[in-house]
mmCIF file of C-alpha atoms in Angstrom:
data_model
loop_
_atom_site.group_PDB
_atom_site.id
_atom_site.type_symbol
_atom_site.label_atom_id
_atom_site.label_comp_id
_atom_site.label_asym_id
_atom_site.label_seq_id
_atom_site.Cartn_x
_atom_site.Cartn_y
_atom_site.Cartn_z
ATOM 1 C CA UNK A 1 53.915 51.284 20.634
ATOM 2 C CA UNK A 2 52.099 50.407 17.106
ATOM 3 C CA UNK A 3 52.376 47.772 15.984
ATOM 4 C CA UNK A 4 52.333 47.912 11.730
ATOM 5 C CA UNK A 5 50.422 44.656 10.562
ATOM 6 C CA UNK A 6 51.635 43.921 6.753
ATOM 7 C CA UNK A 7 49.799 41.856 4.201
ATOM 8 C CA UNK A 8 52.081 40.977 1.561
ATOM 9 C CA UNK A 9 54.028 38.312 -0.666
ATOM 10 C CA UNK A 10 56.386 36.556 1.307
ATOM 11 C CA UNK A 11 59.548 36.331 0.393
ATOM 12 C CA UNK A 12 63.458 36.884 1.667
ATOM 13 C CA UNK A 13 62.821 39.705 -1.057
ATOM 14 C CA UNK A 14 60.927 43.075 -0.760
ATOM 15 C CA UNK A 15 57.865 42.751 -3.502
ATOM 16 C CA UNK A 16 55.524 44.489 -3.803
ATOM 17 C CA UNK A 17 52.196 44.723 -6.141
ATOM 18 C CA UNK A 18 52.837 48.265 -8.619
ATOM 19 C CA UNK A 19 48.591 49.051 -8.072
ATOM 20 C CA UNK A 20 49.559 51.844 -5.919
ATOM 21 C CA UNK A 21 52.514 53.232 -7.337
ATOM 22 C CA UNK A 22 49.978 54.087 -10.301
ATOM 23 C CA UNK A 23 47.454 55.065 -8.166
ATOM 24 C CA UNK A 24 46.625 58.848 -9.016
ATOM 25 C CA UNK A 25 44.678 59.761 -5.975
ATOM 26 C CA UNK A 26 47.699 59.545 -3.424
ATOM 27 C CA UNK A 27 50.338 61.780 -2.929
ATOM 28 C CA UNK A 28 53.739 60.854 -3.725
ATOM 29 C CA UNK A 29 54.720 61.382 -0.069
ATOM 30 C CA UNK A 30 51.735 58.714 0.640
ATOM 31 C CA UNK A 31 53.190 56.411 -1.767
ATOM 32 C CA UNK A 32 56.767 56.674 0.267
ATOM 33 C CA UNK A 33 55.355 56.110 3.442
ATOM 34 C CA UNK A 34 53.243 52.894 1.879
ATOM 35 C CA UNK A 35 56.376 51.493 0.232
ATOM 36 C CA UNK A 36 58.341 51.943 3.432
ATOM 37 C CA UNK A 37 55.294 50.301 5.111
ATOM 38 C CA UNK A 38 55.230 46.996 2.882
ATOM 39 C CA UNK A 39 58.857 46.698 2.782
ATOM 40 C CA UNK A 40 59.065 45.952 6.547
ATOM 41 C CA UNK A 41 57.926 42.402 7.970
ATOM 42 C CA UNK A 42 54.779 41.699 9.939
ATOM 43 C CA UNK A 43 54.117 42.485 13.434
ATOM 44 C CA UNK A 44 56.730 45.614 12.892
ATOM 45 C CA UNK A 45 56.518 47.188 16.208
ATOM 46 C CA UNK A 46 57.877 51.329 15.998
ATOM 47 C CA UNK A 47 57.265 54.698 17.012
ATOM 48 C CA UNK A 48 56.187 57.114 14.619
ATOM 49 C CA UNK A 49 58.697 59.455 16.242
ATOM 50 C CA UNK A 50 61.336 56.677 15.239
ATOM 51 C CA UNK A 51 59.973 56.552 11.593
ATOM 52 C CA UNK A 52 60.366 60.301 10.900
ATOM 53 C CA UNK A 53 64.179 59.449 11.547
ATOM 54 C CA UNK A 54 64.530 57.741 8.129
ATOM 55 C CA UNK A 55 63.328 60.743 6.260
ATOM 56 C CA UNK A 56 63.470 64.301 5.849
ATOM 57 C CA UNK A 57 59.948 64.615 6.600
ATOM 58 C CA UNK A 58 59.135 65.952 10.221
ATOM 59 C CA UNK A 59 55.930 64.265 12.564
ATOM 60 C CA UNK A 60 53.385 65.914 11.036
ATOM 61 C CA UNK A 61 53.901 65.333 7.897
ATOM 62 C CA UNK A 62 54.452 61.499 8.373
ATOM 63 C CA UNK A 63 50.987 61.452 10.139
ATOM 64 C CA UNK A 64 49.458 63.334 7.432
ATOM 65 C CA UNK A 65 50.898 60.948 4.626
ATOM 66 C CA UNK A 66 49.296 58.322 7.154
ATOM 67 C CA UNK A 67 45.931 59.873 7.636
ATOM 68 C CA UNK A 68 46.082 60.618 3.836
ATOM 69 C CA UNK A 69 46.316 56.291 3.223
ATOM 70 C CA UNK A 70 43.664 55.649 5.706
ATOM 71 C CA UNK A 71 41.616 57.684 3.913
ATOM 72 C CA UNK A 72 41.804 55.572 0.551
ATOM 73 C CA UNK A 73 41.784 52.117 2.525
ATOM 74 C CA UNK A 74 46.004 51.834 2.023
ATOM 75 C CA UNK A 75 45.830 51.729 5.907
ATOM 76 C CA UNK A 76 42.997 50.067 8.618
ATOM 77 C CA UNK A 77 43.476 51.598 12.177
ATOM 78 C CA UNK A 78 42.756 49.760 14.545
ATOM 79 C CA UNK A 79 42.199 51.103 18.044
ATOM 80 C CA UNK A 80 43.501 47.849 20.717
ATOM 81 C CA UNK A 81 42.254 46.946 24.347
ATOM 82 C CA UNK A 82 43.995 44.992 27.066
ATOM 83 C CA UNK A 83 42.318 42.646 29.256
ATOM 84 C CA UNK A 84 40.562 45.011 31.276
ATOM 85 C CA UNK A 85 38.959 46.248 28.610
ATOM 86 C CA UNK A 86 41.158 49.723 28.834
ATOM 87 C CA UNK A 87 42.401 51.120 24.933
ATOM 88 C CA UNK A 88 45.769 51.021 24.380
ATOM 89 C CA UNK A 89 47.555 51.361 21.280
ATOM 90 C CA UNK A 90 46.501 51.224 17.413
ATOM 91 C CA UNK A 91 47.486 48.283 15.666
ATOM 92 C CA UNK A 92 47.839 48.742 11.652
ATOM 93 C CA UNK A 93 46.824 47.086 8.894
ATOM 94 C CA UNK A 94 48.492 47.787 6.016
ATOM 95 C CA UNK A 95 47.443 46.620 2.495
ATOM 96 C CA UNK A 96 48.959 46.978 -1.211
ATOM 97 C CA UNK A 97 45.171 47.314 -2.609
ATOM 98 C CA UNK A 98 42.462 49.961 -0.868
ATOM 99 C CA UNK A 99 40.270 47.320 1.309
ATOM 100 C CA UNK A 100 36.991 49.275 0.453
ATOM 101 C CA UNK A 101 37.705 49.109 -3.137
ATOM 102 C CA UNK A 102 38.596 45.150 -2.592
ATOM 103 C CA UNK A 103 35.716 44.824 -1.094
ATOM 104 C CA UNK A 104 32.934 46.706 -3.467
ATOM 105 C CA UNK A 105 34.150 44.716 -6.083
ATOM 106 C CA UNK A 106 32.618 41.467 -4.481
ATOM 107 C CA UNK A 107 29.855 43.033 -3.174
ATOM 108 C CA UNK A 108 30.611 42.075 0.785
ATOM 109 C CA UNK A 109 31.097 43.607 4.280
ATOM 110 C CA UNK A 110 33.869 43.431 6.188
ATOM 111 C CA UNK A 111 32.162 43.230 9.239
ATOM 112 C CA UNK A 112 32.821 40.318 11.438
ATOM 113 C CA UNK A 113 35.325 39.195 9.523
ATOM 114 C CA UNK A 114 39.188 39.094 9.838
ATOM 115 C CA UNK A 115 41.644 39.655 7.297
ATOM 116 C CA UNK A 116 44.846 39.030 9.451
ATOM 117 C CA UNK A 117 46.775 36.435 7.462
ATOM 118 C CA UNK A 118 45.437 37.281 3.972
ATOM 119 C CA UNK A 119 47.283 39.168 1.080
ATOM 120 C CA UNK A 120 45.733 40.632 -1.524
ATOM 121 C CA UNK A 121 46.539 41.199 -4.506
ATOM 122 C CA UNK A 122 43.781 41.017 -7.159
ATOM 123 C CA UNK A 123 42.945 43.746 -9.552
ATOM 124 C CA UNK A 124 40.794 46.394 -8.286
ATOM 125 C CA UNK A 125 37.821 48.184 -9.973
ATOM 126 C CA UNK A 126 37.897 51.905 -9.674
ATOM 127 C CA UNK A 127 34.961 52.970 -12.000
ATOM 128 C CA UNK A 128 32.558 53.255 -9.610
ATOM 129 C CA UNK A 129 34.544 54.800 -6.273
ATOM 130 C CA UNK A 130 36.626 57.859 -7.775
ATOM 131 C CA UNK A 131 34.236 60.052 -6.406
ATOM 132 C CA UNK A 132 34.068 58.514 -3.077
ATOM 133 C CA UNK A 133 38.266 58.363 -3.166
ATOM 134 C CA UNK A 134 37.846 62.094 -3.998
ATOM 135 C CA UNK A 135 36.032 63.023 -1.767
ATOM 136 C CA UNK A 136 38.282 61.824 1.251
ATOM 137 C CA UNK A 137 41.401 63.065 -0.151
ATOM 138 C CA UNK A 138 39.533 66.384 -0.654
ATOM 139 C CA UNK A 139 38.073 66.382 2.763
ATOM 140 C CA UNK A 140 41.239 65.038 4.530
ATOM 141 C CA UNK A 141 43.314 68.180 2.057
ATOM 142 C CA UNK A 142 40.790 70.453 3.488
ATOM 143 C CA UNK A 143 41.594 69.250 6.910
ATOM 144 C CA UNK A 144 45.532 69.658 6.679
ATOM 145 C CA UNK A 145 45.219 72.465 5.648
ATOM 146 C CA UNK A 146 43.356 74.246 8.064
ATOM 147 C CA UNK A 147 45.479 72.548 10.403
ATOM 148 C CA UNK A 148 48.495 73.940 9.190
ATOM 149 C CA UNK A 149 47.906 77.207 9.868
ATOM 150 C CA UNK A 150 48.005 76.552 13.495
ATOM 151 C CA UNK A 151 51.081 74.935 15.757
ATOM 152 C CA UNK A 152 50.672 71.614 15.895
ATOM 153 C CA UNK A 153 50.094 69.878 19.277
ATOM 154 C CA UNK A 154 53.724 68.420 18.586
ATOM 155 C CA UNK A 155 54.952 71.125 18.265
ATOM 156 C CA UNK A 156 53.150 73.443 20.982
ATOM 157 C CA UNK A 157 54.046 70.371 23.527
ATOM 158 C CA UNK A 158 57.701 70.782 22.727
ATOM 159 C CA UNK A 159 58.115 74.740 22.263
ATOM 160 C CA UNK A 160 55.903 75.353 25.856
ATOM 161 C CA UNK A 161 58.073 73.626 28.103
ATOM 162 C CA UNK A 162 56.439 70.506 28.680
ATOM 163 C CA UNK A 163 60.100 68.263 27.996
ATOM 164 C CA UNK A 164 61.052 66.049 25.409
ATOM 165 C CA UNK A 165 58.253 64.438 22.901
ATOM 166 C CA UNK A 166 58.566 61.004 24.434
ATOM 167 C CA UNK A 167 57.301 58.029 21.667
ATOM 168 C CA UNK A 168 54.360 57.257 23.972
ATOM 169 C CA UNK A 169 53.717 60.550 24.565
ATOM 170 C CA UNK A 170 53.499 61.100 21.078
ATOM 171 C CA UNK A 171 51.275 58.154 20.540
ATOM 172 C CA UNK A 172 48.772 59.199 23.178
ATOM 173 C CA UNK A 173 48.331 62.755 21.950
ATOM 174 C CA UNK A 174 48.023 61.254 18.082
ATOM 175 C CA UNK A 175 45.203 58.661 19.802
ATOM 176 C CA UNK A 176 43.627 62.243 21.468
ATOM 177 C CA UNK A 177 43.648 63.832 18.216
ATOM 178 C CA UNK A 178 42.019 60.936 16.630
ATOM 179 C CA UNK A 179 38.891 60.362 19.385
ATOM 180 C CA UNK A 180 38.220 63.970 19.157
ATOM 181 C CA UNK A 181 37.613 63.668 15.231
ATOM 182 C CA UNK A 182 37.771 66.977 13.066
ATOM 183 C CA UNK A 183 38.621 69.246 16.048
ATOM 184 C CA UNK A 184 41.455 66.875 17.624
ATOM 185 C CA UNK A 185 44.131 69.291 17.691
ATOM 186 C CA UNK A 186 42.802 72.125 18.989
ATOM 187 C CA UNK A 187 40.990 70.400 21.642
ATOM 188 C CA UNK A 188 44.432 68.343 22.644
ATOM 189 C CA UNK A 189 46.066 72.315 22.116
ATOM 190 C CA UNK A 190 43.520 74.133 24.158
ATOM 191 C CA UNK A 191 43.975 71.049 27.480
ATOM 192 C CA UNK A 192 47.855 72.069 27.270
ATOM 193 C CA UNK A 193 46.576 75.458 27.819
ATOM 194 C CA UNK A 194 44.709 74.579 30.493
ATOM 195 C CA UNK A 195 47.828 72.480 32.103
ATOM 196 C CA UNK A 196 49.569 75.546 31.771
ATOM 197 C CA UNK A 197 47.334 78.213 33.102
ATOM 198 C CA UNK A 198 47.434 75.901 36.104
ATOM 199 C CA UNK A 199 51.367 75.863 36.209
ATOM 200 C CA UNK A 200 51.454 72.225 35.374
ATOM 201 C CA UNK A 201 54.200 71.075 33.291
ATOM 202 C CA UNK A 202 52.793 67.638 33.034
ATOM 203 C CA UNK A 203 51.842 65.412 30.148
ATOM 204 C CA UNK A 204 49.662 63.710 32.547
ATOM 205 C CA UNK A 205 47.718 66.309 34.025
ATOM 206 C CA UNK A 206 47.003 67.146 30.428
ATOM 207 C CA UNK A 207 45.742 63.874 29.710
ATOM 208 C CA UNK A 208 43.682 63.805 32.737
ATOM 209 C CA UNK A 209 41.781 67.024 31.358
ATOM 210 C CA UNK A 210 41.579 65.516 28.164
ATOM 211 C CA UNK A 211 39.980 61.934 29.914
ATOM 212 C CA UNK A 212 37.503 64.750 31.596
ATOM 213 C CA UNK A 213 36.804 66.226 28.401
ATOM 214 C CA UNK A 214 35.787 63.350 26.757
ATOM 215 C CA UNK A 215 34.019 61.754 29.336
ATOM 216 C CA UNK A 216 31.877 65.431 29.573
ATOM 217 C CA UNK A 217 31.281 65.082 25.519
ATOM 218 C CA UNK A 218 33.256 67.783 24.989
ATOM 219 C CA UNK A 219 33.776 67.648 21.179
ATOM 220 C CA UNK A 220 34.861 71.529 19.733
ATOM 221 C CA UNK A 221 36.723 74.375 21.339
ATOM 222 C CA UNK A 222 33.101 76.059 21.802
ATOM 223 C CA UNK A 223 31.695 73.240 24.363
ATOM 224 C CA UNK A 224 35.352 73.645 25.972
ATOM 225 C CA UNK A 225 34.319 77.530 26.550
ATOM 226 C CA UNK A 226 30.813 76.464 27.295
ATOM 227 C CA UNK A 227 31.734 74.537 30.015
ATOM 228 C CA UNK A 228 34.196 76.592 30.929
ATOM 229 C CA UNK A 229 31.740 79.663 31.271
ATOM 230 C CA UNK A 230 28.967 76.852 33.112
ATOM 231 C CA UNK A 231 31.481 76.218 35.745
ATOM 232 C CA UNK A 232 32.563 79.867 36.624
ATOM 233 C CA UNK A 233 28.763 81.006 37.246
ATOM 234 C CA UNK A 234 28.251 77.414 39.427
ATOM 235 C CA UNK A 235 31.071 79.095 41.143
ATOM 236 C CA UNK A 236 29.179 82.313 41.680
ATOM 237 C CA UNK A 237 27.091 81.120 42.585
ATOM 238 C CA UNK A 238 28.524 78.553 45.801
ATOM 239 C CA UNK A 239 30.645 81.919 46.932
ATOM 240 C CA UNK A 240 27.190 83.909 47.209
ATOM 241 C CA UNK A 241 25.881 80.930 49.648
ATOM 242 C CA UNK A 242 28.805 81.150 51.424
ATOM 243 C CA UNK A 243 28.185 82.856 54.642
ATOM 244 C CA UNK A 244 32.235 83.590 55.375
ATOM 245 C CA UNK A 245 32.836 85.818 52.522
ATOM 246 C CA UNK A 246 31.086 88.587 53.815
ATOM 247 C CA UNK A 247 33.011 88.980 56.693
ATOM 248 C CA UNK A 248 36.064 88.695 53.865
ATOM 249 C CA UNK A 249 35.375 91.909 52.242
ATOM 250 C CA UNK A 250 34.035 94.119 54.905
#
């Protein structure tokens, strides 16, 4: 479950500052999902599968209108351990100012510090980061789109008999998506092919391969066929050593 984080005003009122409703470089879907955001109170726990119920929107277009605000700083992601040190869900941090532009405006890092408890609120200056705003709503347009000419791993999970899209299910294969970067959902796409070659059914099987994947530094579809192609010759390879085949095929 995430767990949405809100710095705001507080209030037995919904306020909110009007910087991002004026902000041009975010869709008007992203500046829904942000109103919807800062309208609910802190430590909102909720399934993404339970927001999309409150719109018209489907899944991945909510987690594009996401992706879209972490991109300008709307939204801080942050990935959360237990006390094992294992990763478990993302907790979010969501602002009514971009925290990067905040913080260029005072000159300072954000590193080692914490923000929890703080609202902003002051005025932001844009002059010197439309470019770099830009550039990461170009980049992350670039991405959707590319995406979207492919089934989604929501929607290949659901359509290849795998069962019901179960909230945590749908969290882990968004937090698969996310470790494997640019090529997150056809690396999550190509381990359900995988599951199914092998006549598993099984979310978990699937994230077992994708735990192996990772752990091998698998990071595109091409080291998934490299490895692939590395493992059928070691095969080869064991049944030519294998003095009992012989007798197999004579």
């Amino acid at each position: 479950m995430a767990i949405f984080r809100v710095y705001k005003e507080t209030g037995n009122f919904v306020t909110v500052h009007k910087n991002f409703i004026h902000d041009n470089k975010i869709s008007w879907k992203a500046k829904g999902i942000l109103l919807y955001l800062l309208s609910r109170p802190d430590d909102w726990q909720v399934y993404e599968t339970e927001l999309v119920k409150h719109t018209s929107d489907g899944l991945s277009s909510l987690k594009s209108g996401i992706k879209e605000l972490e991109g300008i700083g709307y939204i801080r992601r942050t990935r959360k351990r237990d006390d094992k040190g294992r990763l478990k869900e993302y907790e979010y941090s969501v602002f009514e100012h971009p925290t990067h532009m905040r913080l260029s405006n005072v000159g300072k890092s954000n590193v080692g510090n914490s923000n929890i408890g703080k609202t902003y609120v002051g005025e932001s200056n844009t002059t010197n980061n439309n470019s770099t705003y830009n550039d990461s709503t170009n980049n992350d347009s670039n991405k959707n789109n590319s995406s979207s000419k492919q089934q989604s791993p929501f929607d290949f999970y659901q359509s290849n008999g795998f069962g019901v899209l179960k909230p945590y299910i749908s969290d882990q294969i968004g937090a698969w998506i996310d470790d494997f970067e640019q090529n997150g959902n056809e690396i999550v796409i190509e381990a359900m092919k995988e599951s199914l070659n092998n006549n598993v059914y099984k979310w978990n099987y699937v994230n077992s391969i994708l735990k192996s994947w990772f752990n091998d530094g698998i990071r595109s579809v091409d080291d998934i066929s490299a490895r692939n192609n590395k493992r059928s010759k070691q095969e080869e390879i064991a049944d030519e050593d294998n003095p009992y085949l012989k007798y197999m095929n004579s």
